[in-house]
Amino acid sequence: MAGVAHCSLKAKRLLLDPKFEGYKLSLEPLACYQLGLDAAVAEVKLHDDQYTLDHMRAFGMYNYLHLDSWYQDNVYYVDQFGRVMNLSVTLDTALQKPREVFRLPTDLTAYDNRLCASMHFSSSTWVTLSDGTGRLYLIKSGKRGSSVSEKWEIVFNEELGSPFIVVHSVSLVKSNAHSVAVLLLRVEKDELDTKGSGFHTTLEWVTIAEISKEGNHRYEIFKRRVLQGRSVPHYAAIEPSGDGLMIVSYKPFKFVKDEDDKLEENDDENDDAKASDEKKDPLYCWQQTEDDVTITVQVPEGITKDDIKVCFSPDKMCVTLKDQPPLMEGKLYASVDHESCTWIIRENKSLEISLIKKNEGPRWPELIIGDTRGEFIMDPSQCSEIAESLMHLTSEVLNPNPEKEKPPCNAQELEECDAFLEDNASLCRFDGDTLKVTHVINLGSNQYLFSVVVDPKEMPCFCLRHDVDALIWQPHADEPENMWEHIGTFNALG
C-alpha cells in the first residue's frame, strides 16, 4: 500500500443542524399510481446454488425499474418477451402507457442460468445493456424521452463469458475518439475458498472504443481489466474521465494481474514481505515522559560518530548516516525545544536521541507523523498510571446503582441500525493506468446507506451515516484537494 493517500471525509458545518429537534407526522396521503402491463417484468429468481448473502445483495434485491438520469421523467424495464419498455412519469398526470423502444435479439427463456437483464445510461445518447446471459450490448439511442420515434440501434454486442449485471458506465471522447467504459459485476464460484462462502465477486472494467479501418467505423473492445473481492460492493463507479474508479466495499478489491504482470505481482509480494519484516524488526524504539522523548536507533557496523548527522528544528527531525538517504526524517507529532535536544553514541553502538517537549504533559501517540517503523516502549510505572486513570470507568458489578437517574447503556436497548456489522468498510480510488489504489478512506462506523445521481455528468453520490444524520457525498475525481464534497444532509435519517 506504499504511495496510498489515507484520506478522511470533511463535513461542512453549514450543512449540519445540531439544533434539529425531529420530524412532524403528516397524515396527508401519498400519491400512488397503478398501471396494468401487457406483459410481466422479466423477473429472475435466485437459483439453488445462489444461496449466499452476496447473491442476495447483487441479484435478489435487484431493482428492475431503471431511472434515466439524463431524462428524469423516464424509466425503463425489460419484460418477459425481452422488450425494453419506456414509461414517462409526470406526478400530476400519473403514468403513460409503456412503449417498446428495443427488443433483445435472443430468446431469454432458453437460458437456464441467466441473471436479470440490466442497463445503464452512459450519456444522453448511449446505453449499455446486459441480457443476463453473458452478452453485452452497446446501443446508440439518440435523444431519449418523450419522442415517439425513439429507436435504439446496436453498435456493438459480444459474449463476455459468464452472466453479469451492468453496474455503471460512462461515455468518453478523448482525442476525437469515442469510447464507452462499463463496469460488470459477477459472483463466481471459488474453488480455493474453503473457509469463506465458496464464492468471490469480480468487477470487470471493459472499455469499448470506436475503431476506424479503411473508412469503416466500428466499435471493438479496447481493454479489459478485472478486480476481485470477497464481498459485493455497496458502490462502484467509473470516473467521468475514465481514468479511475471508486469502490465502497466491506472487503477490499484488487486487480487480477495478466500473465505479463506476474513479475510485478511478485515484486508487490516481496514489498509486502519486506513491510512485514520491518514490522517485526522496528527501525527505532522510543519512550517518553511528561517532559521529554528518548529515541534509540541501532547503528550499523562501521559507522562512526563522524558519519552521523542529526538535525533538529522546532517541529522536525532528520537523522542521516554517511552519504545515505535520511534514516529518519519527518514532522514530529508536537513541537520541541530544538536548541536543548541532544544525541550521543552509547557503548553498545546505539544512537540515543533526546527531544525536549515544548509543552510538558501531553503524551504523544506517535513520534514522526505517518512513520510506523518505530516501536513505542512504555515503562511499568506509566502502565500502572494509565490503569489507575481508567479504574473509575470499570466495575465488577454490572449495574452498581440501578436507582441512578441515568443508568448505564444496555446493549439490548440498541436498535438494529445501531449494530455495525461492517466496521471495516472502506472507500478506495483505483488508478486506471497503474491499477493500484491511490486514495483510501476507512469508513469505520460511517455506515453506507444508498447512492443517488444528482448530476448525470458527475459520478453518483453516496450517502453515509454520520452519528444520527445521513450525509450525501459527491465525488470529484478531477479535484484532488476536494475529491469528496459534502453536498447535503438528511437530519436524523441515520
mmCIF file of N, CA and C in Angstrom, residues 9 234 248-250 416-427 441-449 463-471 473 493-494:
data_model
loop_
_atom_site.group_PDB
_atom_site.id
_atom_site.type_symbol
_atom_site.label_atom_id
_atom_site.label_comp_id
_atom_site.label_asym_id
_atom_site.label_seq_id
_atom_site.Cartn_x
_atom_site.Cartn_y
_atom_site.Cartn_z
ATOM 1 N N LEU A 9 -13.108 12.116 5.251
ATOM 2 C CA LEU A 9 -14.224 12.907 4.747
ATOM 3 C C LEU A 9 -14.456 14.095 5.666
ATOM 4 N N HIS A 234 -20.842 -2.022 -2.109
ATOM 5 C CA HIS A 234 -22.007 -1.164 -1.897
ATOM 6 C C HIS A 234 -22.126 -0.156 -3.037
ATOM 7 N N VAL A 248 -16.839 1.423 -2.810
ATOM 8 C CA VAL A 248 -17.128 1.324 -1.371
ATOM 9 C C VAL A 248 -17.494 -0.134 -1.109
ATOM 10 N N SER A 249 -16.726 -0.813 -0.264
ATOM 11 C CA SER A 249 -16.982 -2.233 -0.028
ATOM 12 C C SER A 249 -16.568 -2.613 1.383
ATOM 13 N N TYR A 250 -17.142 -3.727 1.849
ATOM 14 C CA TYR A 250 -16.821 -4.258 3.176
ATOM 15 C C TYR A 250 -15.437 -4.882 3.163
ATOM 16 N N GLU A 416 -31.621 -2.067 15.610
ATOM 17 C CA GLU A 416 -30.871 -2.832 14.614
ATOM 18 C C GLU A 416 -29.920 -1.949 13.828
ATOM 19 N N CYS A 417 -30.338 -0.721 13.534
ATOM 20 C CA CYS A 417 -29.497 0.155 12.719
ATOM 21 C C CYS A 417 -28.236 0.589 13.462
ATOM 22 N N ASP A 418 -28.204 0.395 14.801
ATOM 23 C CA ASP A 418 -27.028 0.783 15.575
ATOM 24 C C ASP A 418 -25.970 -0.306 15.586
ATOM 25 N N ALA A 419 -26.287 -1.481 15.083
ATOM 26 C CA ALA A 419 -25.320 -2.588 15.087
ATOM 27 C C ALA A 419 -24.546 -2.560 13.780
ATOM 28 N N PHE A 420 -23.284 -2.160 13.844
ATOM 29 C CA PHE A 420 -22.471 -2.057 12.639
ATOM 30 C C PHE A 420 -21.790 -3.395 12.390
ATOM 31 N N LEU A 421 -22.279 -4.120 11.396
ATOM 32 C CA LEU A 421 -21.686 -5.412 11.083
ATOM 33 C C LEU A 421 -20.442 -5.249 10.222
ATOM 34 N N GLU A 422 -20.303 -4.077 9.591
ATOM 35 C CA GLU A 422 -19.234 -3.917 8.613
ATOM 36 C C GLU A 422 -18.356 -2.729 8.966
ATOM 37 N N ASP A 423 -17.735 -2.808 10.134
ATOM 38 C CA ASP A 423 -16.890 -1.713 10.587
ATOM 39 C C ASP A 423 -15.637 -1.551 9.735
ATOM 40 N N ASN A 424 -15.304 -2.555 8.918
ATOM 41 C CA ASN A 424 -14.089 -2.493 8.114
ATOM 42 C C ASN A 424 -14.330 -1.894 6.732
ATOM 43 N N ALA A 425 -15.536 -1.409 6.460
ATOM 44 C CA ALA A 425 -15.845 -0.875 5.135
ATOM 45 C C ALA A 425 -14.900 0.269 4.783
ATOM 46 N N SER A 426 -14.521 0.325 3.507
ATOM 47 C CA SER A 426 -13.584 1.365 3.070
ATOM 48 C C SER A 426 -14.006 1.901 1.715
ATOM 49 N N LEU A 427 -13.570 3.121 1.428
ATOM 50 C CA LEU A 427 -13.759 3.752 0.128
ATOM 51 C C LEU A 427 -12.396 3.831 -0.528
ATOM 52 N N ILE A 441 -10.130 5.586 2.245
ATOM 53 C CA ILE A 441 -10.777 6.137 3.441
ATOM 54 C C ILE A 441 -11.381 4.965 4.216
ATOM 55 N N ASN A 442 -11.002 4.835 5.473
ATOM 56 C CA ASN A 442 -11.612 3.828 6.330
ATOM 57 C C ASN A 442 -12.920 4.397 6.862
ATOM 58 N N LEU A 443 -14.040 3.830 6.435
ATOM 59 C CA LEU A 443 -15.341 4.394 6.793
ATOM 60 C C LEU A 443 -15.756 4.054 8.219
ATOM 61 N N GLY A 444 -15.172 2.992 8.803
ATOM 62 C CA GLY A 444 -15.465 2.644 10.185
ATOM 63 C C GLY A 444 -16.959 2.512 10.427
ATOM 64 N N SER A 445 -17.477 3.312 11.346
ATOM 65 C CA SER A 445 -18.898 3.227 11.684
ATOM 66 C C SER A 445 -19.763 4.132 10.811
ATOM 67 N N ASN A 446 -19.156 4.766 9.781
ATOM 68 C CA ASN A 446 -19.955 5.582 8.853
ATOM 69 C C ASN A 446 -20.649 4.657 7.867
ATOM 70 N N GLN A 447 -21.742 4.091 8.313
ATOM 71 C CA GLN A 447 -22.457 3.055 7.579
ATOM 72 C C GLN A 447 -22.949 3.566 6.224
ATOM 73 N N TYR A 448 -22.733 2.757 5.172
ATOM 74 C CA TYR A 448 -23.233 3.097 3.840
ATOM 75 C C TYR A 448 -24.748 2.922 3.818
ATOM 76 N N LEU A 449 -25.475 3.907 3.245
ATOM 77 C CA LEU A 449 -26.935 3.842 3.210
ATOM 78 C C LEU A 449 -27.472 3.652 1.798
ATOM 79 N N CYS A 463 -24.393 8.056 0.118
ATOM 80 C CA CYS A 463 -24.878 8.583 1.390
ATOM 81 C C CYS A 463 -24.359 7.710 2.520
ATOM 82 N N LEU A 464 -23.745 8.339 3.534
ATOM 83 C CA LEU A 464 -23.182 7.631 4.677
ATOM 84 C C LEU A 464 -23.819 8.137 5.959
ATOM 85 N N ARG A 465 -23.922 7.238 6.911
ATOM 86 C CA ARG A 465 -24.420 7.625 8.233
ATOM 87 C C ARG A 465 -23.287 8.266 9.027
ATOM 88 N N HIS A 466 -23.522 9.448 9.565
ATOM 89 C CA HIS A 466 -22.594 10.142 10.460
ATOM 90 C C HIS A 466 -23.347 10.455 11.742
ATOM 91 N N ASP A 467 -23.043 9.697 12.791
ATOM 92 C CA ASP A 467 -23.789 9.813 14.036
ATOM 93 C C ASP A 467 -25.264 9.520 13.736
ATOM 94 N N VAL A 468 -26.171 10.467 13.967
ATOM 95 C CA VAL A 468 -27.585 10.199 13.678
ATOM 96 C C VAL A 468 -28.022 10.770 12.338
ATOM 97 N N ASP A 469 -27.152 11.543 11.695
ATOM 98 C CA ASP A 469 -27.500 12.153 10.412
ATOM 99 C C ASP A 469 -27.032 11.279 9.254
ATOM 100 N N ALA A 470 -27.545 11.586 8.071
ATOM 101 C CA ALA A 470 -27.092 10.935 6.846
ATOM 102 C C ALA A 470 -26.543 12.017 5.927
ATOM 103 N N LEU A 471 -25.284 11.869 5.514
ATOM 104 C CA LEU A 471 -24.606 12.895 4.714
ATOM 105 C C LEU A 471 -24.406 12.410 3.286
ATOM 106 N N TRP A 473 -22.389 12.616 -0.203
ATOM 107 C CA TRP A 473 -21.036 12.967 -0.670
ATOM 108 C C TRP A 473 -20.974 12.858 -2.192
ATOM 109 N N LEU A 493 -31.710 11.001 9.696
ATOM 110 C CA LEU A 493 -32.055 9.848 8.859
ATOM 111 C C LEU A 493 -31.264 8.614 9.303
ATOM 112 N N GLY A 494 -30.048 8.852 9.848
ATOM 113 C CA GLY A 494 -29.238 7.728 10.290
ATOM 114 C C GLY A 494 -29.846 7.001 11.465
#
